[in-house]
Coordinates of C-alpha atoms in Angstrom, one line a residue:
X1342 CA 24.2 -0.2 12.0
X1343 CA 22.1 0.1 8.9
X1344 CA 19.3 2.7 8.8
X1345 CA 16.0 2.8 7.0
X1346 CA 13.2 5.3 6.9
X1347 CA 10.5 4.5 9.5
X1348 CA 7.8 4.7 6.8
X1349 CA 9.6 2.1 4.7
X1350 CA 9.1 -0.5 7.4
X1351 CA 5.5 -0.7 6.4
X1352 CA 6.1 -0.5 2.6
X1353 CA 8.0 -1.2 0.5
X1354 CA 10.5 -2.9 2.9
X1355 CA 8.1 -4.4 5.4
X1356 CA 8.1 -7.9 6.9
X1357 CA 9.2 -10.4 4.3
X1358 CA 10.7 -7.9 1.8
X1359 CA 14.3 -7.9 0.6
X1360 CA 16.1 -4.6 1.2
X1361 CA 19.4 -3.9 -0.7
X1362 CA 21.6 -1.8 1.6
X1363 CA 24.6 -0.9 -0.6
X1364 CA 26.3 -4.2 -1.6
X1365 CA 24.3 -6.1 1.1
X1366 CA 21.0 -7.9 0.8
X1367 CA 18.7 -8.2 3.9
X1368 CA 15.2 -9.4 4.5
X1369 CA 12.9 -7.9 7.2
X1370 CA 12.0 -10.5 9.9
X1371 CA 8.5 -11.0 11.3
X1372 CA 7.1 -8.7 14.0
X1373 CA 7.5 -11.4 16.7
X1374 CA 11.2 -10.5 16.7
X1375 CA 10.3 -6.8 17.4
X1376 CA 9.7 -7.9 21.0
X1377 CA 6.9 -5.3 21.2
X1378 CA 9.5 -2.5 20.8
X1379 CA 8.2 0.6 19.1
X1380 CA 5.8 3.5 19.6
X1381 CA 2.2 2.7 20.2
X1382 CA -0.3 4.0 17.6
X1383 CA -4.1 4.1 17.7
X1384 CA -6.9 4.6 15.2
X1385 CA -9.9 2.8 16.6
X1386 CA -11.8 2.6 13.3
X1387 CA -8.9 0.8 11.6
X1388 CA -8.2 -1.3 14.7
X1389 CA -11.8 -2.6 14.7
X1390 CA -11.7 -3.2 10.9
X1391 CA -8.5 -5.3 11.2
X1392 CA -9.3 -7.0 14.5
X1393 CA -6.3 -5.8 16.5
X1394 CA -5.8 -3.8 19.7
X1395 CA -3.3 -1.3 18.5
X1396 CA -0.5 -0.6 16.0
X1397 CA 3.3 -0.2 16.5
X1398 CA 5.6 2.2 14.8
X1399 CA 9.1 1.0 14.4
X1400 CA 11.5 2.3 17.0
X1401 CA 13.7 5.3 16.2
X1402 CA 17.4 5.0 16.7
X1403 CA 18.4 7.8 19.1
X1404 CA 22.1 6.8 19.6
X1405 CA 23.9 4.8 16.9
X1406 CA 26.8 4.1 19.2
X1407 CA 24.6 2.5 21.8
X1408 CA 24.5 -1.3 21.2
X1409 CA 21.4 -1.6 23.4
X1410 CA 19.3 0.9 21.4
X1411 CA 15.9 -0.4 20.2
X1412 CA 15.9 -1.5 16.6
X1413 CA 14.0 -3.8 14.3
X1414 CA 15.7 -7.0 13.0
X1415 CA 16.7 -7.8 9.4
X1416 CA 18.3 -11.1 8.4
X1417 CA 21.0 -11.5 5.8
X1418 CA 19.5 -13.0 2.7
X1419 CA 20.3 -14.7 0.4
X1420 CA 22.8 -16.5 2.5
X1421 CA 24.5 -18.0 -0.6
X1422 CA 27.1 -15.5 -1.9
X1423 CA 30.2 -15.6 -4.1
X1424 CA 33.6 -13.9 -4.1
X1425 CA 34.2 -11.8 -7.2
X1426 CA 37.9 -12.4 -6.9
X1427 CA 38.3 -16.2 -6.4
X1428 CA 34.7 -17.0 -7.5
X1429 CA 34.2 -19.3 -4.5
X1430 CA 30.6 -19.7 -3.3
X1431 CA 30.0 -19.4 0.4
X1432 CA 27.0 -20.2 2.5
X1433 CA 26.9 -17.4 5.1
X1434 CA 25.6 -17.9 8.6
X1435 CA 24.9 -15.6 11.5
X1436 CA 27.9 -17.0 13.4
X1437 CA 30.2 -15.4 10.7
X1438 CA 28.7 -11.9 11.2
X1439 CA 31.0 -9.1 12.4
X1440 CA 29.3 -6.0 13.9
X1441 CA 28.9 -3.3 11.4
X1442 CA 30.9 -5.1 8.7
X1443 CA 29.7 -6.6 5.4
X1444 CA 30.5 -10.2 4.5
X1445 CA 34.1 -10.7 3.2
X1446 CA 35.8 -13.7 1.6
X1447 CA 38.4 -15.2 3.9
X1448 CA 39.5 -17.8 1.3
X1449 CA 41.5 -15.5 -0.9
X1450 CA 44.2 -12.8 -0.2
X1451 CA 42.1 -9.9 -1.5
X1452 CA 39.3 -10.4 1.2
X1453 CA 36.8 -9.0 -1.3
X1454 CA 33.3 -8.2 -0.3
X1455 CA 31.0 -11.1 -1.0
X1456 CA 28.2 -10.6 -3.6
X1457 CA 24.7 -12.1 -2.9
X1458 CA 23.5 -14.6 -5.5
X1459 CA 20.9 -13.1 -7.8
X1460 CA 18.3 -15.9 -7.6
X1461 CA 16.1 -17.1 -4.7
X1462 CA 13.2 -19.4 -4.3
X1463 CA 9.6 -18.5 -3.4
X1464 CA 6.1 -19.8 -3.7
X1465 CA 2.5 -18.6 -3.8
X1466 CA 2.2 -19.7 -0.2
X1467 CA 4.4 -16.8 0.8
X1468 CA 7.5 -18.8 1.6
X1469 CA 11.0 -17.7 0.7
X1470 CA 14.3 -19.6 1.0
X1471 CA 17.7 -20.0 -0.7
X1472 CA 18.2 -21.9 -3.9
X1473 CA 20.1 -25.1 -3.1
X1474 CA 23.0 -24.5 -5.4
X1475 CA 24.8 -27.8 -4.7
X1476 CA 21.8 -29.6 -5.9
X1477 CA 21.6 -27.4 -9.0
X1478 CA 25.2 -28.1 -9.8
X1479 CA 24.7 -31.9 -9.5
X1480 CA 21.3 -32.0 -11.2
X1481 CA 22.8 -32.7 -14.7
X1482 CA 25.4 -35.1 -13.4
X1483 CA 26.2 -38.0 -15.7
X1484 CA 28.9 -39.9 -13.8
X1485 CA 28.1 -42.1 -10.8
X1486 CA 30.7 -40.2 -8.7
X1487 CA 29.0 -36.9 -9.5
X1488 CA 25.5 -38.3 -8.8
X1489 CA 26.6 -39.5 -5.3
X1490 CA 28.5 -36.3 -4.4
X1491 CA 26.8 -34.3 -1.7
X1492 CA 29.5 -31.7 -1.2
X1493 CA 28.2 -28.1 -0.7
X1494 CA 31.4 -26.6 0.5
X1495 CA 33.4 -26.5 -2.7
X1496 CA 31.2 -24.7 -5.2
X1497 CA 32.4 -22.0 -7.6
X1498 CA 30.4 -19.5 -9.6
X1499 CA 32.2 -19.2 -12.9
X1500 CA 31.8 -17.3 -16.2
X1501 CA 32.5 -19.4 -19.3
X1502 CA 33.6 -17.5 -22.4
X1503 CA 32.1 -18.3 -25.7
X1504 CA 28.6 -18.9 -24.3
X1505 CA 27.2 -15.4 -25.0
X1506 CA 26.3 -12.8 -22.5
X1507 CA 23.2 -14.5 -21.1
X1508 CA 22.6 -16.9 -18.2
X1509 CA 24.1 -19.7 -20.2
X1510 CA 27.6 -18.2 -19.6
X1511 CA 27.2 -18.4 -15.8
X1512 CA 28.0 -21.8 -14.4
X1513 CA 27.9 -23.4 -10.9
X1514 CA 30.8 -25.9 -10.6
X1515 CA 31.5 -28.4 -7.9
X1516 CA 35.3 -28.6 -7.3
X1517 CA 35.0 -32.0 -5.7
X1518 CA 33.5 -34.0 -8.5
X1519 CA 33.6 -31.4 -11.3
X1520 CA 29.8 -31.6 -11.9
X1521 CA 28.5 -28.3 -13.3
X1522 CA 25.4 -26.7 -14.6
X1523 CA 24.8 -23.3 -16.2
X1524 CA 22.0 -20.9 -15.2
X1525 CA 20.4 -21.2 -18.5
X1526 CA 16.6 -21.7 -18.0
X1527 CA 16.8 -21.2 -14.3
X1528 CA 14.1 -18.5 -14.3
X1529 CA 11.6 -20.6 -16.3
X1530 CA 8.5 -22.0 -14.6
X1531 CA 9.1 -25.2 -12.6
X1532 CA 12.8 -25.1 -13.4
X1533 CA 13.5 -26.8 -10.0
X1534 CA 11.6 -30.0 -10.9
X1535 CA 14.1 -32.8 -10.5
X1536 CA 16.3 -30.5 -8.3
X1537 CA 14.2 -30.2 -5.1
X1538 CA 11.0 -31.7 -3.9
X1539 CA 8.4 -29.8 -2.0
X1540 CA 8.5 -26.3 -0.7
X1541 CA 10.6 -25.8 2.5
X1542 CA 7.6 -24.1 4.1
X1543 CA 9.5 -21.4 5.8
X1544 CA 11.0 -17.9 5.7
X1545 CA 14.7 -17.2 5.5
X1546 CA 15.1 -16.4 9.2
X1547 CA 13.2 -19.5 10.3
X1548 CA 15.1 -22.7 11.0
X1549 CA 14.1 -25.8 9.0
X1550 CA 12.9 -28.4 11.4
X1551 CA 11.8 -31.7 9.9
X1552 CA 10.3 -32.9 13.2
X1553 CA 8.1 -29.8 13.6
X1554 CA 4.5 -30.6 13.1
X1555 CA 3.2 -28.2 10.5
X1556 CA 0.9 -28.2 7.5
X1557 CA 3.0 -29.0 4.3
X1558 CA 3.0 -26.3 1.6
X1559 CA 1.1 -27.5 -1.5
X1560 CA 2.7 -24.9 -3.9
X1561 CA 5.7 -25.9 -5.9
X1562 CA 8.5 -23.3 -5.4
X1563 CA 9.7 -21.1 -8.3
X1564 CA 13.0 -19.4 -8.9
X1565 CA 12.8 -15.6 -8.8
X1566 CA 15.3 -12.8 -9.0
X1567 CA 15.7 -11.2 -5.6
X1568 CA 14.9 -7.8 -7.0
X1569 CA 11.8 -8.9 -8.9
X1570 CA 8.6 -7.0 -8.4
X1571 CA 6.6 -10.2 -8.0
X1572 CA 8.7 -11.3 -5.1
X1573 CA 6.8 -9.2 -2.6
X1574 CA 3.3 -7.7 -2.6
X1575 CA 2.6 -5.8 0.6
X1576 CA -1.0 -5.4 1.6
X1577 CA -1.3 -2.0 3.2
X1578 CA -4.6 -0.7 4.7
X1579 CA -5.0 3.0 5.3
X1580 CA -7.6 5.1 7.1
X1581 CA -7.9 8.8 7.8
X1582 CA -8.4 9.9 11.4
X1583 CA -11.8 11.6 11.6
X1584 CA -13.9 12.7 14.5
X1585 CA -15.9 9.8 15.9
X1586 CA -19.0 12.0 16.2
X1587 CA -19.0 12.4 12.4
X1588 CA -19.6 8.6 12.0
X1589 CA -23.1 7.5 11.5
X1590 CA -24.4 5.4 14.4
X1591 CA -21.7 6.6 16.8
X1592 CA -22.4 7.0 20.5
X1593 CA -19.9 9.8 21.4
X1594 CA -19.9 8.9 25.1
X1595 CA -18.9 5.3 24.4
X1596 CA -16.2 6.5 22.0
X1597 CA -14.8 8.8 24.7
X1598 CA -14.9 6.1 27.4
X1599 CA -13.2 3.5 25.1
X1600 CA -10.6 6.1 24.2
X1601 CA -9.7 6.9 27.8
X1602 CA -6.2 6.1 28.9
X1603 CA -7.5 4.0 31.9
X1604 CA -10.0 2.0 29.9
X1605 CA -7.5 -0.8 29.0
X1606 CA -6.6 -1.2 32.7
X1607 CA -10.3 -1.2 33.6
X1608 CA -11.0 -3.9 31.0
X1609 CA -8.2 -6.2 32.4
X1610 CA -9.5 -5.7 36.0
X1611 CA -13.1 -6.4 34.9
X1612 CA -12.1 -9.7 33.2
X1613 CA -9.9 -10.8 36.1
X1614 CA -12.4 -10.6 38.9
X1615 CA -15.3 -12.9 39.5
X1616 CA -17.5 -10.2 41.0
X1617 CA -16.9 -7.1 38.8
X1618 CA -20.0 -5.3 40.0
X1619 CA -18.8 -5.2 43.6
X1620 CA -15.1 -5.2 43.1
X1621 CA -13.7 -2.0 44.7
X1622 CA -10.8 -1.7 42.2
X1623 CA -13.2 -1.8 39.2
X1624 CA -15.4 0.8 40.9
X1625 CA -12.5 3.1 41.6
X1626 CA -11.1 3.1 38.1
X1627 CA -14.7 3.5 36.6
X1628 CA -15.2 6.5 38.8
X1629 CA -11.9 8.1 37.7
X1630 CA -12.9 7.7 34.0
X1631 CA -16.5 9.0 34.7
X1632 CA -15.2 12.0 36.6
X1633 CA -12.8 12.9 33.7
X1634 CA -15.7 12.6 31.1
X1635 CA -18.3 14.3 33.3
X1636 CA -20.6 11.3 33.5
X1637 CA -21.4 8.6 36.1
X1638 CA -19.7 5.2 36.7
X1639 CA -22.8 3.3 35.7
X1640 CA -22.3 4.5 32.1
X1641 CA -18.7 3.3 32.1
X1642 CA -19.8 -0.1 33.4
X1643 CA -22.5 -0.3 30.6
X1644 CA -19.7 0.0 28.1
X1645 CA -17.7 -2.8 29.7
X1646 CA -20.8 -5.1 29.7
X1647 CA -21.7 -4.2 26.1
X1648 CA -25.0 -2.8 27.2
X1649 CA -24.5 0.6 25.4
X1650 CA -25.3 1.0 21.8
X1651 CA -22.3 -0.1 19.6
X1652 CA -20.2 2.5 17.9
X1653 CA -20.2 0.9 14.5
X1654 CA -21.8 -2.1 13.0
X1655 CA -18.9 -3.3 10.8
X1656 CA -20.1 -5.0 7.6
X1657 CA -18.3 -7.8 5.9
X1658 CA -16.4 -5.3 3.7
X1659 CA -15.1 -3.3 6.5
X1660 CA -12.6 -1.3 4.3
X1661 CA -15.6 0.0 2.3
X1662 CA -17.1 1.0 5.6
X1663 CA -14.0 3.0 6.5
X1664 CA -14.4 4.9 3.2
X1665 CA -18.0 5.6 3.9
X1666 CA -17.2 7.0 7.3
X1667 CA -14.6 9.3 5.8
X1668 CA -17.0 10.4 3.1
X1669 CA -19.6 11.4 5.8
X1670 CA -16.9 13.3 7.7
X1671 CA -15.9 15.3 4.7
X1672 CA -19.5 16.0 3.7
X1673 CA -20.3 17.3 7.3
X1674 CA -17.0 19.2 7.6
X1675 CA -17.3 22.4 9.6
X1676 CA -14.7 25.0 10.7
X1677 CA -13.3 24.3 14.2
X1678 CA -11.3 26.4 16.6
X1679 CA -8.9 23.7 17.8
X1680 CA -5.8 23.9 15.5
X1681 CA -4.3 20.9 17.2
X1682 CA -7.0 18.6 16.0
X1683 CA -6.1 15.7 13.7
X1684 CA -8.9 16.5 11.3
X1685 CA -9.4 20.1 10.2
X1686 CA -11.6 20.6 7.1
X1687 CA -14.0 23.2 5.9
X1688 CA -16.3 23.5 2.9
X1689 CA -15.3 26.1 0.3
X1690 CA -18.0 28.7 -0.5
X1691 CA -18.6 28.1 -4.2
X1692 CA -21.8 30.1 -4.4
X1693 CA -20.4 33.4 -3.1
X1694 CA -17.4 33.1 -5.5
X1695 CA -19.6 32.3 -8.5
X1696 CA -21.7 35.5 -8.0
X1697 CA -18.9 37.5 -9.4
X1698 CA -18.5 35.2 -12.5
X1699 CA -20.4 36.0 -15.8
X1700 CA -23.3 33.8 -16.6
X1701 CA -21.7 32.4 -19.8
X1702 CA -18.3 31.5 -18.2
X1703 CA -17.3 27.8 -18.3
X1704 CA -16.8 28.0 -14.5
X1705 CA -20.6 27.9 -14.1
X1706 CA -21.0 24.8 -16.3
X1707 CA -18.2 23.2 -14.3
X1708 CA -20.0 24.0 -11.1
X1709 CA -23.0 22.1 -12.3
X1710 CA -20.7 19.0 -12.4
X1711 CA -18.7 19.7 -9.2
X1712 CA -21.0 19.6 -6.2
X1713 CA -18.7 20.3 -3.3
X1714 CA -15.1 21.3 -2.5
X1715 CA -13.7 20.7 1.0
X1716 CA -10.3 22.1 2.1
X1717 CA -8.6 19.6 4.3
X1718 CA -6.2 21.8 6.2
X1719 CA -4.9 19.1 8.4
X1720 CA -5.1 15.3 8.0
X1721 CA -3.7 12.4 9.9
X1722 CA -3.5 9.1 8.1
X1723 CA -2.5 5.7 9.5
X1724 CA -1.0 3.1 7.2
X1725 CA -0.8 -0.5 8.4
X1726 CA 0.9 -3.5 7.0
X1727 CA -1.8 -6.2 7.1
X1728 CA 0.4 -8.9 5.4
X1729 CA 2.2 -9.8 2.2
X1730 CA 2.0 -12.1 -0.7
X1731 CA 4.4 -13.6 -3.2
X1732 CA 4.4 -14.3 -6.9
X1733 CA 0.9 -13.1 -7.5
X1734 CA -1.4 -10.7 -5.6
X1735 CA -4.5 -12.4 -4.4
X1736 CA -2.7 -15.6 -3.3
X1737 CA -2.0 -16.6 0.3
X1738 CA -1.5 -13.6 2.5
X1739 CA 1.2 -14.0 5.2
X1740 CA 0.6 -12.3 8.5
X1741 CA 3.4 -10.0 9.6
X1742 CA 3.8 -12.2 12.7
X1743 CA 3.8 -15.3 10.5
X1744 CA 1.8 -17.9 12.5
X1745 CA 1.4 -16.0 15.7
X1746 CA -1.3 -13.6 17.0
X1747 CA 0.3 -10.6 18.7
X1748 CA -2.7 -8.4 18.8
X1749 CA -1.0 -5.6 16.9
X1750 CA 0.3 -4.8 13.4
X1751 CA 3.1 -2.6 12.2
X1752 CA 2.0 0.9 11.2
X1753 CA 3.0 4.4 10.5
X1754 CA 1.1 7.7 11.0
X1755 CA 1.5 10.6 8.5
X1756 CA 0.2 14.2 8.5
X1757 CA -0.7 16.4 5.6
X1758 CA -3.3 18.3 3.8
X1759 CA -5.6 17.8 0.8
X1760 CA -8.4 18.8 -1.4
X1761 CA -11.7 16.9 -1.4
X1762 CA -14.2 17.3 -4.2
X1763 CA -17.4 15.5 -5.1
X1764 CA -19.3 15.2 -8.3
X1765 CA -23.0 16.2 -8.6
X1766 CA -24.8 12.9 -7.8
X1767 CA -28.0 13.8 -9.7
X1768 CA -26.1 14.8 -12.9
X1769 CA -23.9 11.7 -12.6
X1770 CA -26.9 9.3 -12.3
X1771 CA -28.5 10.9 -15.3
X1772 CA -25.3 10.6 -17.3
X1773 CA -25.0 6.9 -16.3
X1774 CA -28.6 6.2 -17.2
X1775 CA -28.6 8.0 -20.6
X1776 CA -25.4 6.4 -21.8
X1777 CA -25.5 3.0 -20.1
X1778 CA -25.2 1.0 -23.3
X1779 CA -22.5 3.3 -24.8
X1780 CA -20.5 3.1 -21.6
X1781 CA -20.8 -0.6 -21.4
X1782 CA -19.6 -1.0 -25.0
X1783 CA -16.7 1.3 -24.4
X1784 CA -15.6 -0.2 -21.1
X1785 CA -16.5 -3.8 -21.8
X1786 CA -13.0 -4.8 -22.7
X1787 CA -11.7 -3.3 -19.5
X1788 CA -14.1 -5.3 -17.4
X1789 CA -13.1 -8.5 -19.3
X1790 CA -9.5 -7.8 -18.7
X1791 CA -10.1 -7.1 -14.9
X1792 CA -11.9 -10.5 -14.6
X1793 CA -8.9 -12.3 -16.2
X1794 CA -6.2 -10.3 -14.3
X1795 CA -4.2 -11.5 -11.4
X1796 CA -4.6 -8.1 -9.6
X1797 CA -6.9 -9.2 -6.9
X1798 CA -6.6 -5.9 -5.0
X1799 CA -8.5 -4.0 -7.7
X1800 CA -11.9 -2.6 -6.6
X1801 CA -15.2 -3.6 -8.1
X1802 CA -15.6 -2.3 -11.6
X1803 CA -18.0 0.5 -12.4
X1804 CA -18.2 3.4 -14.8
X1805 CA -18.2 5.9 -12.0
X1806 CA -15.1 4.5 -10.5
X1807 CA -13.2 4.7 -13.8
X1808 CA -14.6 8.3 -14.2
X1809 CA -13.5 9.4 -10.7
X1810 CA -10.2 7.6 -10.9
X1811 CA -9.3 9.2 -14.2
X1812 CA -10.3 12.6 -13.0
X1813 CA -8.0 12.2 -10.0
X1814 CA -5.1 11.3 -12.2
X1815 CA -5.4 14.3 -14.6
X1816 CA -5.9 16.6 -11.6
X1817 CA -2.8 15.2 -9.8
X1818 CA -0.8 15.8 -13.0
X1819 CA -2.0 19.4 -13.3
X1820 CA -1.7 20.2 -9.6
X1821 CA 2.0 19.1 -9.7
X1822 CA 2.6 22.1 -12.0
X1823 CA 0.5 24.5 -10.0
X1824 CA 1.4 23.9 -6.4
X1825 CA 5.1 22.9 -6.7
X1826 CA 4.7 19.4 -5.3
X1827 CA 6.2 16.6 -7.3
X1828 CA 3.5 14.3 -8.6
X1829 CA 5.0 11.4 -6.5
X1830 CA 4.2 13.5 -3.4
X1831 CA 0.5 13.7 -4.1
X1832 CA -1.8 10.7 -3.4
X1833 CA -5.4 9.9 -4.3
X1834 CA -8.2 8.4 -2.2
X1835 CA -11.2 7.4 -4.2
X1836 CA -14.8 7.4 -2.8
X1837 CA -17.0 5.6 -5.2
X1838 CA -20.2 3.6 -4.6
X1839 CA -23.4 3.1 -6.4
X1840 CA -26.7 4.1 -4.7
X1841 CA -27.9 0.9 -3.2
X1842 CA -30.6 -0.2 -0.7
X1843 CA -31.5 3.3 0.4
X1844 CA -27.8 4.3 0.9
X1845 CA -26.6 7.4 -0.9
X1846 CA -24.0 6.9 -3.6
X1847 CA -20.4 8.2 -3.3
X1848 CA -18.6 10.0 -6.1
X1849 CA -15.6 12.0 -4.9
X1850 CA -11.9 12.1 -4.6
X1851 CA -9.4 13.3 -2.0
X1852 CA -6.1 14.5 -3.4
X1853 CA -3.7 14.9 -0.6
X1854 CA 0.0 15.0 0.5
X1855 CA 1.2 13.3 3.7
X1856 CA 4.6 12.5 5.1
X1857 CA 5.7 10.7 8.2
X1858 CA 8.7 12.9 9.0
X1859 CA 6.9 16.3 9.2
X1860 CA 3.9 17.8 10.8
X1861 CA 1.9 18.2 7.6
X1862 CA 3.0 20.5 4.9
X1863 CA 3.3 24.2 4.1
X1864 CA -0.3 24.8 3.0
X1865 CA 0.4 25.0 -0.7
X1866 CA -2.0 22.3 -1.7
X1867 CA -4.9 23.7 0.4
X1868 CA -4.3 27.1 -1.3
X1869 CA -4.7 25.4 -4.7
X1870 CA -8.1 24.1 -3.5
X1871 CA -9.6 27.6 -3.2
X1872 CA -12.4 27.9 -5.9
X1873 CA -10.6 30.8 -7.7
X1874 CA -7.6 28.5 -8.2
X1875 CA -9.0 25.0 -8.4
X1876 CA -11.6 25.8 -11.1
X1877 CA -9.0 27.1 -13.6
X1878 CA -6.8 24.1 -12.7
X1879 CA -9.7 21.7 -13.4
X1880 CA -10.5 23.4 -16.7
X1881 CA -6.8 23.2 -17.8
X1882 CA -6.6 19.5 -16.8
X1883 CA -9.7 18.7 -18.9
X1884 CA -8.4 20.7 -21.8
X1885 CA -5.1 18.9 -21.6
X1886 CA -6.8 15.5 -21.4
X1887 CA -8.5 16.1 -24.8
X1888 CA -5.3 15.5 -26.7
X1889 CA -2.5 13.1 -26.0
X1890 CA 0.9 13.2 -27.8
X1891 CA 0.3 9.5 -28.5
X1892 CA -3.1 10.1 -30.2
X1893 CA -4.8 8.8 -32.2
X1894 CA -3.2 5.5 -31.1
X1895 CA -3.8 6.1 -27.4
X1896 CA -7.4 7.1 -27.9
X1897 CA -8.3 4.2 -30.2
X1898 CA -6.6 1.3 -28.5
X1899 CA -9.1 -1.2 -27.0
X1900 CA -6.6 -2.2 -24.3
X1901 CA -3.3 -1.0 -23.0
X1902 CA -1.3 -0.7 -19.8
X1903 CA -0.8 -3.4 -17.2
X1904 CA -2.7 -6.6 -18.3
X1905 CA -4.7 -4.5 -20.7
X1906 CA -6.7 -2.7 -18.0
X1907 CA -6.7 0.8 -19.5
X1908 CA -8.4 2.3 -22.6
X1909 CA -7.3 5.9 -23.5
X1910 CA -4.7 6.3 -20.8
X1911 CA -0.9 6.2 -21.2
X1912 CA 2.2 7.8 -19.7
X1913 CA 1.8 10.8 -21.9
X1914 CA -1.6 11.8 -20.7
X1915 CA -3.0 10.0 -17.6
X1916 CA -0.6 7.8 -15.7
X1917 CA 1.0 9.1 -12.5
X1918 CA 3.7 7.9 -10.1
X1919 CA 3.1 4.4 -8.6
X1920 CA 3.2 5.9 -5.1
X1921 CA 0.2 8.2 -6.0
X1922 CA -2.2 5.6 -7.4
X1923 CA -4.2 3.1 -5.4
X1924 CA -4.7 0.8 -8.4
X1925 CA -1.3 0.5 -10.0
X1926 CA -2.2 2.9 -12.8
X1927 CA -5.0 0.8 -14.2
X1928 CA -8.8 1.2 -14.7
X1929 CA -8.3 4.6 -16.5
X1930 CA -9.9 6.1 -19.6
X1931 CA -9.7 9.8 -20.7
X1932 CA -12.7 9.3 -23.0
X1933 CA -15.1 8.8 -20.2
X1934 CA -14.2 12.3 -19.1
X1935 CA -14.2 14.2 -22.4
X1936 CA -16.0 11.8 -24.9
X1937 CA -14.7 10.0 -27.9
X1938 CA -15.1 10.1 -31.7
X1939 CA -17.4 7.1 -31.7
X1940 CA -20.3 9.2 -30.2
X1941 CA -19.9 8.5 -26.4
X1942 CA -20.4 11.8 -24.5
X1943 CA -18.0 12.1 -21.6
X1944 CA -19.2 13.3 -18.3
X1945 CA -17.5 16.7 -18.8
X1946 CA -18.4 16.9 -22.5
X1947 CA -20.7 20.0 -21.9
X1948 CA -17.9 21.7 -20.0
X1949 CA -15.5 21.1 -22.9
X1950 CA -18.1 22.6 -25.3
X1951 CA -18.6 25.6 -23.0
X1952 CA -14.8 26.2 -23.0
X1953 CA -14.8 26.1 -26.8
X1954 CA -17.7 28.5 -27.1
X1955 CA -16.2 30.9 -24.6
X1956 CA -12.8 30.9 -26.3
X1957 CA -14.5 31.6 -29.7
X1958 CA -16.3 34.6 -28.2
X1959 CA -13.1 36.0 -26.7
X1960 CA -11.3 35.6 -30.1
X1961 CA -14.1 37.5 -31.9
X1962 CA -14.0 40.3 -29.3

């Protein structure tokens, strides 16, 4: 039995992803093959946004020796392998599997472990299948006998000396007709033209059925390495579990009724009967729910009939709505007595702490930029695999259940803690208005690169997003030194929105840590969020951001990073672990924080000057 961390079944080894387990190569099958096994998971806000009833966490193996224990299915892929001893190529099938044993060559005396072929075929439609190696071997055939040969059982994967160390030295040979072709050029675009026709329109674990009526795939398949980063792009949606009463427009009674354990049963009974108003079963279950919630059955029936005010009016961009709800929850955070709650957060008392700080200290200037600090002592986050894409993000998204509707998605819940801070909205608007032309000139190349990029998951471009995102990165880098967490353990969640149509703007960030195999953390990150510790950390982070070891090159480059989507931001100053960033380490610019030599004042430019003045006074004294 092969094991995998439960959290990895969502990302990076969710449905459709190739997972290398030692010398073996496996691909995760679609969720239909889970057979509804797993642990139910609920987060109503995220369920409504994604249009599902619930989520399922992958089952946990309790007894490895029990063959009937619940587990999720992986399929061996690629099925084409070769023996490193005799060099014979073998197309593996599930009938050849032996419980708990890797594939071995039965054609030679050494019985060596078979090695998976390095290349596979995929397309922008999300399909994935084996490269037809017998067609590749015969695609450059010159003799009639070779052109007519259809033998796929006598292939060898040989290395030819004198051809260099590249793909040109690797050759697929047919032992029957002696046709051969090297792997030179196999990874080029459209290298399979003349080798295969259309896409096979399937996943590795799906059987090819020519008679099956299905829409043909219009994308021409491309050869990719099975470990390539563009082979699999998981689309993971996340949301933080917040109190329903903190959401604008929520009817708390309706939320409690819909969250009752008997509500699903009541819904099924209500839909099954022709006379729900007089049905005794419906009345009985409605009364049980009403008694538990100290209300009357009529209120429960109003929820069933849709006559009670809706909980949330979900806009088209429902993910943005999720962030808005979380923003409101953090803004309204108040201390609570229930230490078992999923969301425990309280506002830090900045004013009382600042009373003991001298009037000319940089902390006071920093406070005029930082509006609020909230200590999130306990968080519950749900991460859900919505689908996956291949070759390029923003292409066809494949549902985890492929072409079926199961009513659920694979997910994982994690617990942790964090620090939430907001920028002063009034000062931010003034800074944006006073420096609009300078900011547009500075970030114009970044916006042009974003429009040309293939990173469709990137959020809408704005100066405030780049500002908050860059602040989050330099804070993560500094916190990793202060609190003992590795930077890869810290994550960011950006709250950024322009004031529009009467709605308040958002300008804040949550830096948090959350893991699926522990009940939160040890409190070290929350401790770093106390004003007396966070303000020195922020000042140190800003001071560090003023100089990069790659300056002046880093500061002066008009475009750097992935697809040219960064300005003054590189590995030496602003980039963090890929697991920490929501935007693949792009849309970053230190200069928007601390200014540049061309005259653009950064948002924290006055804080930097206050630090310099205060340091000069201390040196004189």
